[in-house]
Short mmCIF file of C-alpha atoms and ligand atoms in Angstrom, two decimals:
data_model
loop_
_atom_site.label_atom_id
_atom_site.label_comp_id
_atom_site.label_asym_id
_atom_site.label_seq_id
_atom_site.Cartn_x
_atom_site.Cartn_y
_atom_site.Cartn_z
CA UNK M 149 2.56 25.13 -1.31
CA UNK M 150 1.75 21.49 -2.03
CA UNK M 151 3.48 18.13 -2.29
CA UNK M 152 2.75 14.74 -3.86
CA UNK M 153 4.37 12.00 -1.80
CA UNK M 154 3.19 8.86 -3.63
CA UNK M 155 4.54 8.42 -7.14
CA UNK M 156 5.68 5.53 -9.35
CA UNK M 157 8.03 5.40 -12.35
CA UNK M 158 8.97 2.73 -14.88
CA UNK M 159 11.45 1.42 -12.28
CA UNK M 160 8.34 -0.38 -10.96
CA UNK M 161 4.90 -0.38 -12.57
CA UNK M 162 4.55 3.28 -13.55
CA UNK M 163 4.98 4.32 -17.17
CA UNK M 164 6.81 7.64 -16.68
CA UNK M 165 10.55 8.11 -16.37
CA UNK M 166 11.78 10.04 -13.32
CA UNK M 167 12.33 13.06 -15.58
CA UNK M 168 8.74 12.90 -16.87
CA UNK M 169 7.39 12.66 -13.32
CA UNK M 170 9.35 15.74 -12.32
CA UNK M 171 8.28 17.70 -15.42
CA UNK M 172 4.63 16.88 -14.67
CA UNK M 173 5.09 17.74 -11.01
CA UNK M 174 6.49 21.08 -12.02
CA UNK M 175 3.56 21.72 -14.36
CA UNK M 176 1.22 20.95 -11.47
CA UNK M 177 3.03 23.56 -9.35
CA UNK M 178 4.21 21.08 -6.71
CA UNK M 179 7.09 22.10 -4.44
CA UNK M 180 8.01 18.65 -3.11
CA UNK M 181 7.86 15.13 -4.57
CA UNK M 182 8.58 11.69 -3.15
CA UNK M 183 9.28 8.62 -5.28
CA UNK M 184 7.67 5.47 -3.89
CA UNK M 185 8.25 2.71 -6.43
CA UNK M 186 7.26 -0.81 -5.36
CA UNK M 187 10.15 -2.66 -3.71
CA UNK M 188 12.91 -0.62 -5.36
CA UNK M 189 14.84 2.63 -4.93
CA UNK M 190 16.48 2.52 -8.36
CA UNK M 191 14.68 5.60 -9.65
CA UNK M 192 15.77 7.82 -6.76
CA UNK M 193 19.14 8.89 -8.21
CA UNK M 194 17.54 10.24 -11.38
CA UNK M 195 14.70 11.83 -9.40
CA UNK M 196 17.28 13.60 -7.23
CA UNK M 197 18.98 15.11 -10.29
CA UNK M 198 15.72 16.00 -12.09
CA UNK M 199 14.22 17.62 -8.98
CA UNK M 200 17.41 19.60 -8.33
CA UNK M 201 17.29 20.93 -11.91
CA UNK M 202 13.61 21.87 -11.51
CA UNK M 203 14.15 23.35 -8.03
CA UNK M 204 11.70 20.93 -6.48
CA UNK M 205 12.37 19.28 -3.13
CA UNK M 206 12.86 15.52 -3.44
CA UNK M 207 12.23 12.92 -0.76
CA UNK M 208 13.68 9.48 -1.57
CA UNK M 209 11.28 6.65 -0.79
CA UNK M 210 9.89 3.24 -1.60
CA UNK M 211 6.61 1.38 -1.19
CA UNK M 212 7.26 -1.96 0.49
CA UNK M 213 4.83 -4.83 0.03
CA UNK M 214 4.17 -6.22 3.48
CA UNK M 215 1.61 -8.14 5.49
CA UNK M 216 0.30 -8.19 9.01
CA UNK M 217 -2.02 -10.84 10.39
CA UNK M 218 -2.61 -12.13 6.87
CA UNK M 219 -3.61 -8.75 5.42
CA UNK M 220 -1.52 -7.18 2.64
CA UNK M 221 -0.29 -3.74 3.57
CA UNK M 222 1.90 -1.28 1.72
CA UNK M 223 4.42 0.51 3.89
CA UNK M 224 5.93 3.69 2.50
CA UNK M 225 9.47 4.57 3.57
CA UNK M 226 10.47 8.24 3.35
CA UNK M 227 13.95 9.78 3.65
CA UNK M 228 15.53 6.34 3.40
CA UNK M 229 19.24 6.05 2.65
CA UNK M 230 19.05 4.53 -0.83
CA UNK M 231 22.51 3.00 -0.37
CA UNK M 232 21.71 1.29 2.93
CA UNK M 233 23.14 -2.26 2.53
CA UNK M 234 20.43 -4.08 4.48
CA UNK M 235 17.66 -2.23 2.65
CA UNK M 236 19.23 -3.05 -0.73
CA UNK M 237 19.69 -6.71 0.26
CA UNK M 238 16.05 -7.05 1.29
CA UNK M 239 14.77 -5.22 -1.79
CA UNK M 240 16.84 -7.53 -4.02
CA UNK M 241 15.29 -10.54 -2.27
CA UNK M 242 11.75 -9.32 -2.91
CA UNK M 243 12.56 -8.37 -6.50
CA UNK M 244 13.46 -12.05 -7.09
CA UNK M 245 10.13 -13.00 -5.51
CA UNK M 246 8.38 -10.66 -7.97
CA UNK M 247 10.29 -12.09 -10.95
CA UNK M 248 9.46 -15.69 -9.97
CA UNK M 249 5.85 -14.71 -9.50
CA UNK M 250 5.70 -13.38 -13.06
CA UNK M 251 6.91 -16.79 -14.30
CA UNK M 252 4.25 -18.50 -12.21
CA UNK M 253 1.49 -16.18 -13.49
CA UNK M 254 2.56 -16.79 -17.09
CA UNK M 255 2.57 -20.58 -16.46
CA UNK M 256 -1.00 -20.33 -15.19
CA UNK M 257 -2.02 -18.30 -18.24
CA UNK M 258 -0.40 -20.91 -20.48
CA UNK M 259 -2.42 -23.64 -18.74
CA UNK M 260 -5.49 -21.65 -19.74
CA UNK M 261 -4.30 -21.62 -23.36
CA UNK M 262 -3.17 -18.02 -23.26
CA UNK M 263 0.19 -18.25 -25.06
CA UNK M 264 2.16 -15.52 -23.33
CA UNK M 265 5.91 -15.82 -22.65
CA UNK M 266 7.57 -14.69 -19.45
CA UNK M 267 10.34 -13.07 -21.49
CA UNK M 268 7.77 -10.87 -23.23
CA UNK M 269 6.62 -9.62 -19.83
CA UNK M 270 10.19 -9.05 -18.65
CA UNK M 271 11.07 -7.20 -21.86
CA UNK M 272 8.04 -4.96 -21.49
CA UNK M 273 8.62 -4.40 -17.76
CA UNK M 274 12.36 -3.75 -18.21
CA UNK M 275 12.76 -3.40 -14.45
CA UNK M 276 13.77 -5.49 -11.44
CA UNK M 277 10.42 -5.14 -9.65
CA UNK M 278 7.84 -6.35 -12.19
CA UNK M 279 4.22 -6.80 -11.14
CA UNK M 280 0.74 -7.63 -12.33
CA UNK M 281 0.32 -4.39 -14.31
CA UNK M 282 3.19 -5.53 -16.55
CA UNK M 283 1.43 -8.85 -17.18
CA UNK M 284 -1.75 -6.88 -17.91
CA UNK M 285 0.08 -4.69 -20.42
CA UNK M 286 1.66 -7.74 -22.07
CA UNK M 287 -1.79 -9.35 -22.38
CA UNK M 288 -3.13 -6.21 -24.04
CA UNK M 289 -0.10 -5.88 -26.30
CA UNK M 290 -0.46 -9.49 -27.49
CA UNK M 291 -4.17 -8.95 -28.17
CA UNK M 292 -5.42 -11.36 -25.48
CA UNK M 293 -7.26 -8.59 -23.65
CA UNK M 294 -8.68 -5.30 -24.87
CA UNK M 295 -7.74 -3.31 -21.78
CA UNK M 296 -5.61 -3.37 -18.63
CA UNK M 297 -8.81 -3.57 -16.56
CA UNK M 298 -10.08 -6.52 -18.55
CA UNK M 299 -6.77 -8.32 -17.89
CA UNK M 300 -7.22 -7.83 -14.14
CA UNK M 301 -10.89 -8.81 -14.23
CA UNK M 302 -10.38 -11.98 -16.24
CA UNK M 303 -7.00 -13.18 -15.00
CA UNK M 304 -5.06 -11.16 -12.46
CA UNK M 305 -7.31 -10.04 -9.62
CA UNK M 306 -7.13 -11.93 -6.36
CA UNK M 307 -8.50 -15.46 -6.80
CA UNK M 308 -8.73 -15.15 -10.60
CA UNK M 309 -7.03 -17.91 -12.67
CA UNK M 310 -3.59 -16.31 -13.08
CA UNK M 311 -3.42 -14.70 -9.66
CA UNK M 312 -0.45 -15.86 -7.62
CA UNK M 313 -0.02 -14.89 -3.98
CA UNK M 314 3.18 -12.99 -3.25
CA UNK M 315 5.57 -13.78 -0.40
CA UNK M 316 5.87 -10.60 1.65
CA UNK M 317 7.85 -9.30 4.57
CA UNK M 318 5.91 -8.64 7.76
CA UNK M 319 4.84 -5.04 8.33
CA UNK M 320 6.93 -5.03 11.51
CA UNK M 321 10.01 -6.03 9.50
CA UNK M 322 9.20 -3.34 6.93
CA UNK M 323 9.01 -0.68 9.64
CA UNK M 324 12.30 -1.84 11.14
CA UNK M 325 13.97 -2.03 7.72
CA UNK M 326 12.93 1.55 6.96
CA UNK M 327 14.05 2.79 10.38
CA UNK M 328 17.48 1.17 10.17
CA UNK M 329 17.86 2.88 6.76
CA UNK M 330 17.21 6.23 8.45
CA UNK M 331 13.66 6.60 7.17
CA UNK M 332 10.13 7.16 8.41
CA UNK M 333 7.53 4.41 7.95
CA UNK M 334 4.05 5.30 6.77
CA UNK M 335 1.05 3.03 6.14
CA UNK M 336 -0.10 3.61 2.54
CA UNK M 337 -3.75 4.04 1.46
CA UNK M 338 -5.30 2.52 4.60
CA UNK M 339 -8.81 2.70 3.12
CA UNK M 340 -7.78 0.12 0.50
CA UNK M 341 -6.60 -2.47 3.01
CA UNK M 342 -9.38 -2.95 5.56
CA UNK M 343 -6.81 -2.98 8.30
CA UNK M 344 -8.00 -0.21 10.61
CA UNK M 345 -7.91 -2.59 13.55
CA UNK M 346 -4.16 -3.01 13.00
CA UNK M 347 -3.24 0.68 13.14
CA UNK M 348 -2.95 0.78 16.92
CA UNK M 349 -0.51 -2.17 17.01
CA UNK M 350 1.51 -0.81 14.11
CA UNK M 351 1.75 2.58 15.84
CA UNK M 352 3.03 0.82 18.98
CA UNK M 353 5.54 -1.02 16.79
CA UNK M 354 6.97 2.28 15.55
CA UNK M 355 4.86 3.23 12.55
CA UNK M 356 5.45 6.97 12.01
CA UNK M 357 2.60 8.03 9.78
CA UNK M 358 -0.63 7.36 7.95
CA UNK M 359 -1.33 8.23 4.32
CA UNK M 360 -4.58 10.10 4.91
CA UNK M 361 -4.80 11.74 1.49
CA UNK M 362 -4.90 9.38 -1.50
CA UNK M 363 -6.67 9.29 -4.86
CA UNK M 364 -8.96 6.52 -3.68
CA UNK M 365 -9.81 8.08 -0.30
CA UNK M 366 -13.23 9.67 -0.05
CA UNK M 367 -13.78 12.78 2.06
CA UNK M 368 -15.10 10.59 4.87
CA UNK M 369 -12.06 8.29 4.63
CA UNK M 370 -9.75 11.31 4.89
CA UNK M 371 -11.59 12.46 7.98
CA UNK M 372 -11.48 8.99 9.50
CA UNK M 373 -7.73 8.54 8.97
CA UNK M 374 -6.88 12.04 10.15
CA UNK M 375 -8.68 11.16 13.38
CA UNK M 376 -6.67 7.92 13.63
CA UNK M 377 -3.47 9.88 13.01
CA UNK M 378 -4.32 12.25 15.82
CA UNK M 379 -5.34 9.46 18.17
CA UNK M 380 -2.12 7.49 17.64
CA UNK M 381 0.21 10.49 17.23
CA UNK M 382 1.01 9.63 13.63
CA UNK M 383 2.23 11.96 10.90
CA UNK M 384 -0.17 12.75 8.07
CA UNK M 385 0.97 12.15 4.48
CA UNK M 386 -0.66 12.01 1.08
CA UNK M 387 -0.10 11.49 -2.59
CA UNK M 388 -1.74 10.61 -5.87
CA UNK M 389 -0.22 7.11 -6.36
CA UNK M 390 0.32 8.18 -9.97
CA UNK M 391 1.36 5.28 -12.24
CA UNK M 392 1.79 7.45 -15.33
CA UNK M 393 -0.47 6.48 -18.19
CA UNK M 394 -1.03 2.88 -17.10
CA UNK M 395 -4.39 3.69 -15.55
CA UNK M 396 -5.51 6.29 -18.04
CA UNK M 397 -4.99 9.87 -16.96
CA UNK M 398 -1.81 10.72 -15.05
CA UNK M 399 -2.78 11.42 -11.45
CA UNK M 400 0.23 13.42 -10.30
CA UNK M 401 -0.89 16.62 -8.60
CA UNK M 402 -4.52 15.52 -8.21
CA UNK M 403 -3.89 14.87 -4.52
CA UNK M 404 -2.29 17.94 -3.00
CA UNK M 405 -0.66 17.56 0.39
CA UNK M 406 -0.26 20.85 2.25
CA UNK M 407 3.44 21.57 2.76
CA UNK M 408 3.02 21.89 6.54
CA UNK M 409 2.82 18.07 6.63
CA UNK M 410 6.17 17.83 4.84
CA UNK M 411 7.64 20.17 7.46
CA UNK M 412 6.37 17.82 10.17
CA UNK M 413 8.01 14.90 8.38
CA UNK M 414 11.30 16.80 8.38
CA UNK M 415 10.98 17.49 12.09
CA UNK M 416 10.23 13.83 12.83
CA UNK M 417 13.14 12.70 10.67
CA UNK M 418 15.45 15.05 12.54
CA UNK M 419 14.16 13.84 15.89
CA UNK M 420 14.67 10.21 14.88
CA UNK M 421 18.27 10.97 13.82
CA UNK M 422 18.96 12.61 17.21
CA UNK M 423 17.35 9.65 18.99
CA UNK M 424 19.47 7.13 17.08
CA UNK M 425 22.68 9.13 17.77
CA UNK M 426 21.85 9.16 21.48
CA UNK M 427 21.47 5.35 21.68
CA UNK M 428 24.24 3.60 23.61
CA UNK M 429 26.55 1.49 21.41
P1 AMP J 597 1.41 -6.42 -7.68
O1 AMP J 597 2.39 -5.59 -6.91
O2 AMP J 597 2.08 -7.23 -8.73
O3 AMP J 597 0.51 -7.25 -6.82
O4 AMP J 597 0.48 -5.39 -8.49
C1 AMP J 597 -0.13 -4.35 -7.81
C2 AMP J 597 -0.47 -3.26 -8.76
O5 AMP J 597 -1.57 -3.68 -9.56
C3 AMP J 597 -0.86 -1.96 -8.07
O6 AMP J 597 -0.17 -0.88 -8.65
C4 AMP J 597 -2.33 -1.81 -8.34
O7 AMP J 597 -2.68 -0.50 -8.59
C5 AMP J 597 -2.58 -2.67 -9.57
N1 AMP J 597 -3.88 -3.32 -9.42
C6 AMP J 597 -4.24 -4.12 -8.39
N2 AMP J 597 -5.52 -4.55 -8.55
C7 AMP J 597 -5.96 -4.02 -9.72
C8 AMP J 597 -7.20 -4.09 -10.43
N3 AMP J 597 -8.24 -4.82 -9.98
N4 AMP J 597 -7.31 -3.40 -11.60
C9 AMP J 597 -6.27 -2.67 -12.05
N5 AMP J 597 -5.08 -2.56 -11.42
C10 AMP J 597 -4.92 -3.23 -10.27
ZN1 ZN J 598 1.80 0.01 -8.52
FE1 FE J 599 0.05 0.58 -2.88
FE1 FE J 600 1.64 2.95 -4.93
#
């Protein structure tokens, strides 16, 4: 029995609807799925219904853009209450940051004589948490770039002409935000962030888990992060980080997390709930 705990839909920068994600997950034989759209939980209601219909377990989640000591980190929240007021307030704040950043990226493109309009990007994104992949798709659609990758290479990668830094919450705030919404906080794809030296501090600050299995993790990276997880008593998670068709082949099901890790997440979630109930008022 296997799970995929890192998935995106068109509510952020994936191309699949929640229903398509679930249908593909079912085809791949997965028994549990988590939705982890960037800075939004809007897709979770439809994922809940689609998973129930397909008899697949669903874990509501989100992937929060955060930073710690100047390094960008993605913090996954699992089992979060998707109606938690503070969580929704903070997500709304960072969605505005994302929307303003799109306008800024388009302005920079315009300065370079690339005549793209912000409204074209917003129309294509059709979501509250737009990001660089939407700008890339708009550039391809308008014929300014041949491919998504070319758009990143020429304009959107860090320090390229249309790259705009993004204001982020601190990783400590992200962990706290997830906890107060009843969730577990997991550091996403650590091999992509060069932040191994931060894991110890984040674990002390309450980080619950480490995403050891990820599409871009080599066998040696998996081994390395499983050792870190053991050393710092962190849960082990994994997922494909499928963005639908935006990066070519859909990745859902290509990273298979053994279900025993999902059981450990459940146990930790239960323990956290007991701990919170036992706190003095
Ligand atoms: P953003 O949240 O707007 O900074 O965009 C991040 C998204 O862009 C992630 O889903 C990445 O997978 C994607 N991305 C980041 N860098 C690249 C790159 N060099 N080529 C293609 N996609 C990228
Ligand atoms: Zn993404
Ligand atoms: Fe990420
Ligand atoms: Fe992701």
